[in-house]
Short mmCIF file of C-alpha atoms in Angstrom, two decimals:
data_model
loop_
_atom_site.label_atom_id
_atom_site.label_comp_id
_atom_site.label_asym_id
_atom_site.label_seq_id
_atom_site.Cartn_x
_atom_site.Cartn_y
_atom_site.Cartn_z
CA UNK A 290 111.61 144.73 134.89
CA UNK A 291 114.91 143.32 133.72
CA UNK A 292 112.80 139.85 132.98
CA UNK A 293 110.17 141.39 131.39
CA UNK A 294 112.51 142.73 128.91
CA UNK A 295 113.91 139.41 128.09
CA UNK A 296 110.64 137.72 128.00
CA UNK A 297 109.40 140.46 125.38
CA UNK A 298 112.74 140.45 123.33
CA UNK A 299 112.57 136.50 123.03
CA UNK A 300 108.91 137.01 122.16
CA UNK A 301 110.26 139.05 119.24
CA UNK A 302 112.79 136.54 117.88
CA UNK A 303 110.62 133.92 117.83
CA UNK A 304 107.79 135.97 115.99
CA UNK A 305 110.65 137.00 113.43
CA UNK A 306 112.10 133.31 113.48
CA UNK A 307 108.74 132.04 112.78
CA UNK A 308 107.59 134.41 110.42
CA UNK A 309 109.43 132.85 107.10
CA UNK A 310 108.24 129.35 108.20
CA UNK A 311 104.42 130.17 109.44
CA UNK A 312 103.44 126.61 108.81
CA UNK A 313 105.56 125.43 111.17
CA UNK A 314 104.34 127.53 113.87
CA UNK A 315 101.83 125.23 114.62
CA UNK A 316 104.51 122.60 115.68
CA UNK A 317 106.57 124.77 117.42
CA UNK A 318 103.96 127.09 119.49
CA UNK A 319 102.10 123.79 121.15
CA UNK A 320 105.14 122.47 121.87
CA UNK A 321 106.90 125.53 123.56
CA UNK A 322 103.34 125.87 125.59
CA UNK A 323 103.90 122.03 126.44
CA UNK A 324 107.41 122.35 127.59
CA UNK A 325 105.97 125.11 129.72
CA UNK A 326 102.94 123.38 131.57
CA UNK A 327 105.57 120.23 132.16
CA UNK A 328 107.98 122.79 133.73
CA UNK A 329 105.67 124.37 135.97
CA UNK A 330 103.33 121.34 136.89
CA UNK A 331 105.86 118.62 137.39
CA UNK A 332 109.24 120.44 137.59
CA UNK A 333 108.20 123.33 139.80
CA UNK A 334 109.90 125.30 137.85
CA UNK A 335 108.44 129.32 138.04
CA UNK A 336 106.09 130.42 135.67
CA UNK A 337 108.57 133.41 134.57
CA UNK A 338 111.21 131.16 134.13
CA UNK A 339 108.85 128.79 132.05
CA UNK A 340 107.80 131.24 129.53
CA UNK A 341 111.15 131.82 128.71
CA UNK A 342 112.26 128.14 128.40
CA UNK A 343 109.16 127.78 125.98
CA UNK A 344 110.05 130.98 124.04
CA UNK A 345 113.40 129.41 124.09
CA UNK A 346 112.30 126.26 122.53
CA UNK A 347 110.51 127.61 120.24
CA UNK A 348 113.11 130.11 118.77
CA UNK A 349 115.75 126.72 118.71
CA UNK A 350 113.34 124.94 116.78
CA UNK A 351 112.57 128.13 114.45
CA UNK A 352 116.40 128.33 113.46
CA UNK A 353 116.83 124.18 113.35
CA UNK A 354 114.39 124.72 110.60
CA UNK A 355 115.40 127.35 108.97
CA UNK A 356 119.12 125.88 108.67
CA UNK A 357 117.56 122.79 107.32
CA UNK A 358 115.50 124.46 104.66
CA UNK A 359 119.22 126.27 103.70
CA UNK A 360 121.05 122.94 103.59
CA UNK A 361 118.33 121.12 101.33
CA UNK A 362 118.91 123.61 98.81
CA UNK A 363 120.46 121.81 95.33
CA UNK A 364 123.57 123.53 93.97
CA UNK A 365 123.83 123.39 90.40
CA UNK A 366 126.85 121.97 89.23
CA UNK A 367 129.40 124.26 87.02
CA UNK A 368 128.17 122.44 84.12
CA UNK A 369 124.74 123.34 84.92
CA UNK A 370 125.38 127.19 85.56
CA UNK A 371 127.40 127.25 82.27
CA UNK A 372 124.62 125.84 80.31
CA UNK A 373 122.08 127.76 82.00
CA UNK A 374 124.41 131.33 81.02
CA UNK A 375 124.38 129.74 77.64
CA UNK A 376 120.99 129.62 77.51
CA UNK A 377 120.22 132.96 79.04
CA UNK A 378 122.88 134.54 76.18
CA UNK A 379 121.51 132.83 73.21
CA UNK A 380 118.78 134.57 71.02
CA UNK A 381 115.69 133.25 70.04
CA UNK A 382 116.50 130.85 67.07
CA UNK A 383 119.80 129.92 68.84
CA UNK A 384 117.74 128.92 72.02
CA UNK A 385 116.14 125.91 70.60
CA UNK A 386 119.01 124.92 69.56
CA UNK A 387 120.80 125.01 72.83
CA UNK A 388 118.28 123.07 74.45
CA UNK A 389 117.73 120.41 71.93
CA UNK A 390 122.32 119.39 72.16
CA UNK A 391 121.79 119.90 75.83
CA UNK A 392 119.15 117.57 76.54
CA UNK A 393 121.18 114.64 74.19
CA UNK A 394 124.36 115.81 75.85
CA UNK A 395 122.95 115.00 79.39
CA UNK A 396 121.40 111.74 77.82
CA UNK A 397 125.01 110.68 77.19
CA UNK A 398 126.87 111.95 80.13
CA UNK A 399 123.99 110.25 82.43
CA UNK A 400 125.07 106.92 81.20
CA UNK A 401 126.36 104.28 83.52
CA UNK A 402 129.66 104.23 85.04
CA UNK A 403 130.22 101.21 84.02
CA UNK A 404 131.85 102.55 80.45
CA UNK A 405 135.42 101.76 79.71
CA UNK A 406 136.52 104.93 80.00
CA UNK A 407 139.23 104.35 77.18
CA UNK A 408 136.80 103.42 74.81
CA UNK A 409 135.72 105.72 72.31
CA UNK A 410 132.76 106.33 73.78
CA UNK A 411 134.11 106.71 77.45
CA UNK A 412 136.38 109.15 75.68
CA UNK A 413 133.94 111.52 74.29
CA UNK A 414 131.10 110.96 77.53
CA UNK A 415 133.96 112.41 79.11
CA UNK A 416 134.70 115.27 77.03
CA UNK A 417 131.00 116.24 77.00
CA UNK A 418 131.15 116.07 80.86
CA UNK A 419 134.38 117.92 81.24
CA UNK A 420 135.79 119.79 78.26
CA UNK A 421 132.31 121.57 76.82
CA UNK A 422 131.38 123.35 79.82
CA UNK A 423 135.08 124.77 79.90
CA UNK A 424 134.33 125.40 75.88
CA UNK A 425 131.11 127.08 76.97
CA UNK A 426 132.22 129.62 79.46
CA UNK A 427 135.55 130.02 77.08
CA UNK A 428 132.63 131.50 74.61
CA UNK A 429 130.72 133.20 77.30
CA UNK A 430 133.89 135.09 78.22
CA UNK A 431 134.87 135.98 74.71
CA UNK A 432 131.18 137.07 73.48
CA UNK A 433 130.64 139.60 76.95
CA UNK A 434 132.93 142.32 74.98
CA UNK A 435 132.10 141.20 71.04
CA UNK A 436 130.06 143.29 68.98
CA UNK A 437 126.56 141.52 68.22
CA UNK A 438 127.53 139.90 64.86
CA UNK A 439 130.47 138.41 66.44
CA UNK A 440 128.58 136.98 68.97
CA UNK A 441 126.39 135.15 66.91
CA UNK A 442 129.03 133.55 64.47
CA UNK A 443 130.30 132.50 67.93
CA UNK A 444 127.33 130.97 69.28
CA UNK A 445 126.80 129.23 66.07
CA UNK A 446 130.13 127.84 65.97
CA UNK A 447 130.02 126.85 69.14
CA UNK A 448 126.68 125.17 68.92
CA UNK A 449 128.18 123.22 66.14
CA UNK A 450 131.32 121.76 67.54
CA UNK A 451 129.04 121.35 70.46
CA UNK A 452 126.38 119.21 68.21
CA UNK A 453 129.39 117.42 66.12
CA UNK A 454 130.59 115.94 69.82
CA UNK A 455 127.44 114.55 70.72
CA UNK A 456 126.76 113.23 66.93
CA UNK A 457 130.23 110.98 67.82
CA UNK A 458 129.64 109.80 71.18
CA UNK A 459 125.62 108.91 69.76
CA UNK A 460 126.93 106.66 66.96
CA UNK A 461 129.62 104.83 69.42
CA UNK A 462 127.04 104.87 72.13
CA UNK A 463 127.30 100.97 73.41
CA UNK A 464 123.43 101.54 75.09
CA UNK A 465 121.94 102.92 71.50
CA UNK A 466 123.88 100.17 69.89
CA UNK A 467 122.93 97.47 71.49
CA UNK A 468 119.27 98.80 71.55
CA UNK A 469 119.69 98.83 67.87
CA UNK A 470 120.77 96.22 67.40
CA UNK A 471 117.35 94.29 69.93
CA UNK A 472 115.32 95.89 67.27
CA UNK A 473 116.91 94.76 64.10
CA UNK A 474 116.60 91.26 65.68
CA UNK A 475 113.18 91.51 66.64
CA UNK A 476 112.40 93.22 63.16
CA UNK A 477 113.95 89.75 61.95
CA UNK A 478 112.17 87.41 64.15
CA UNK A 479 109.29 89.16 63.44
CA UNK A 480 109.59 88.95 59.50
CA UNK A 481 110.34 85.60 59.24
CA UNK A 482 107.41 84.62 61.62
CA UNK A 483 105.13 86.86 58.93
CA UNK A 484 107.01 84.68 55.80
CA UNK A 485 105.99 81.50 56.99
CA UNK A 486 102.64 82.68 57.48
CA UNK A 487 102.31 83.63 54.18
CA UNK A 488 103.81 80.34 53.16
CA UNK A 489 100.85 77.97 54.65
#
């Protein structure tokens, strides 16, 4: 009786185990009724006791699973959470705007780490890394209790100063330099090439 109990209740968990993975229920079934039929038929083990190392198995490999699926999850980084509250507080108009300095801002900060960090540039990639997400949640804070108008002449100001750092660290940028620079070679190259052309 006592058994039967068991066997049911372990039945149960691995149902419920199962249940937010049913995919992999077709892994973990055959291989519980494997485990089984190599208990009974080569271990001698008793059927009884077999059905519960199988339901066993099955619930092990259920949870294995389902801690892997928790552990896989990404964490945004504080940066990330403050710019996505940023973007979740800012109004239509302001939205576009938000994206548009976050995508160049993550441009920058994604640069090698191979900057001098006390160049200018290493200087303000750093600032953008560190300092605006602390400026962002400072404005997050302050706009929770500000009337509406407030709010905006905060958003836009912060926007701003936010847009004005990124302006700096994209006209010092050593990568968009020297990529500028390629191109007014080339452009060179290419024009004299064209002149002497013309010349024959």
């Amino acid at each position: 009786m006592i058994l039967g109990v068991v066997i049911v209740m372990l039945a149960l968990c691995v149902v419920i185990g199962l249940s937010t993975q049913p995919r992999k229920a077709f892994v973990a079934l055959p291989a519980a009724v494997l485990a089984m039929v190599v208990l009974i038929e080569e271990a001698g083990v008793a059927p009884r006791l077999a059905v519960i190392a199988g339901l066993l198995i099955s619930l092990a490999l259920s949870v294995s699973w389902r801690s892997a699926g928790v552990a896989k999850a990404p964490q945004p980084s504080p940066a990330d959470r403050a710019w996505d509250r940023l973007a979740g507080s800012a109004g239509f108009l302001a939205r576009g705007r938000v994206a548009a300095v976050r995508r160049r801002r993550e441009l920058l900060v994604s640069r090698g780490d191979d900057i001098d960090p006390f160049s200018s540039f290493g200087e303000l990639r750093l600032k953008l890394e560190r300092r605006v997400p602390e400026l962002i949640e400072n404005y997050l804070d302050e706009a929770a209790t500000a009337p509406k108008l407030r709010r905006h002449l905060l958003m836009s100001e912060l926007l701003g100063e936010i847009e004005g750092l990124v302006a700096r660290a994209e006209a010092v940028d050593p990568t968009a330099i020297a990529r500028a620079d390629r191109r007014t070679a080339l452009r060179a190259h290419l024009g004299r090439g064209a002149d002497r052309g013309g010349g024959e």
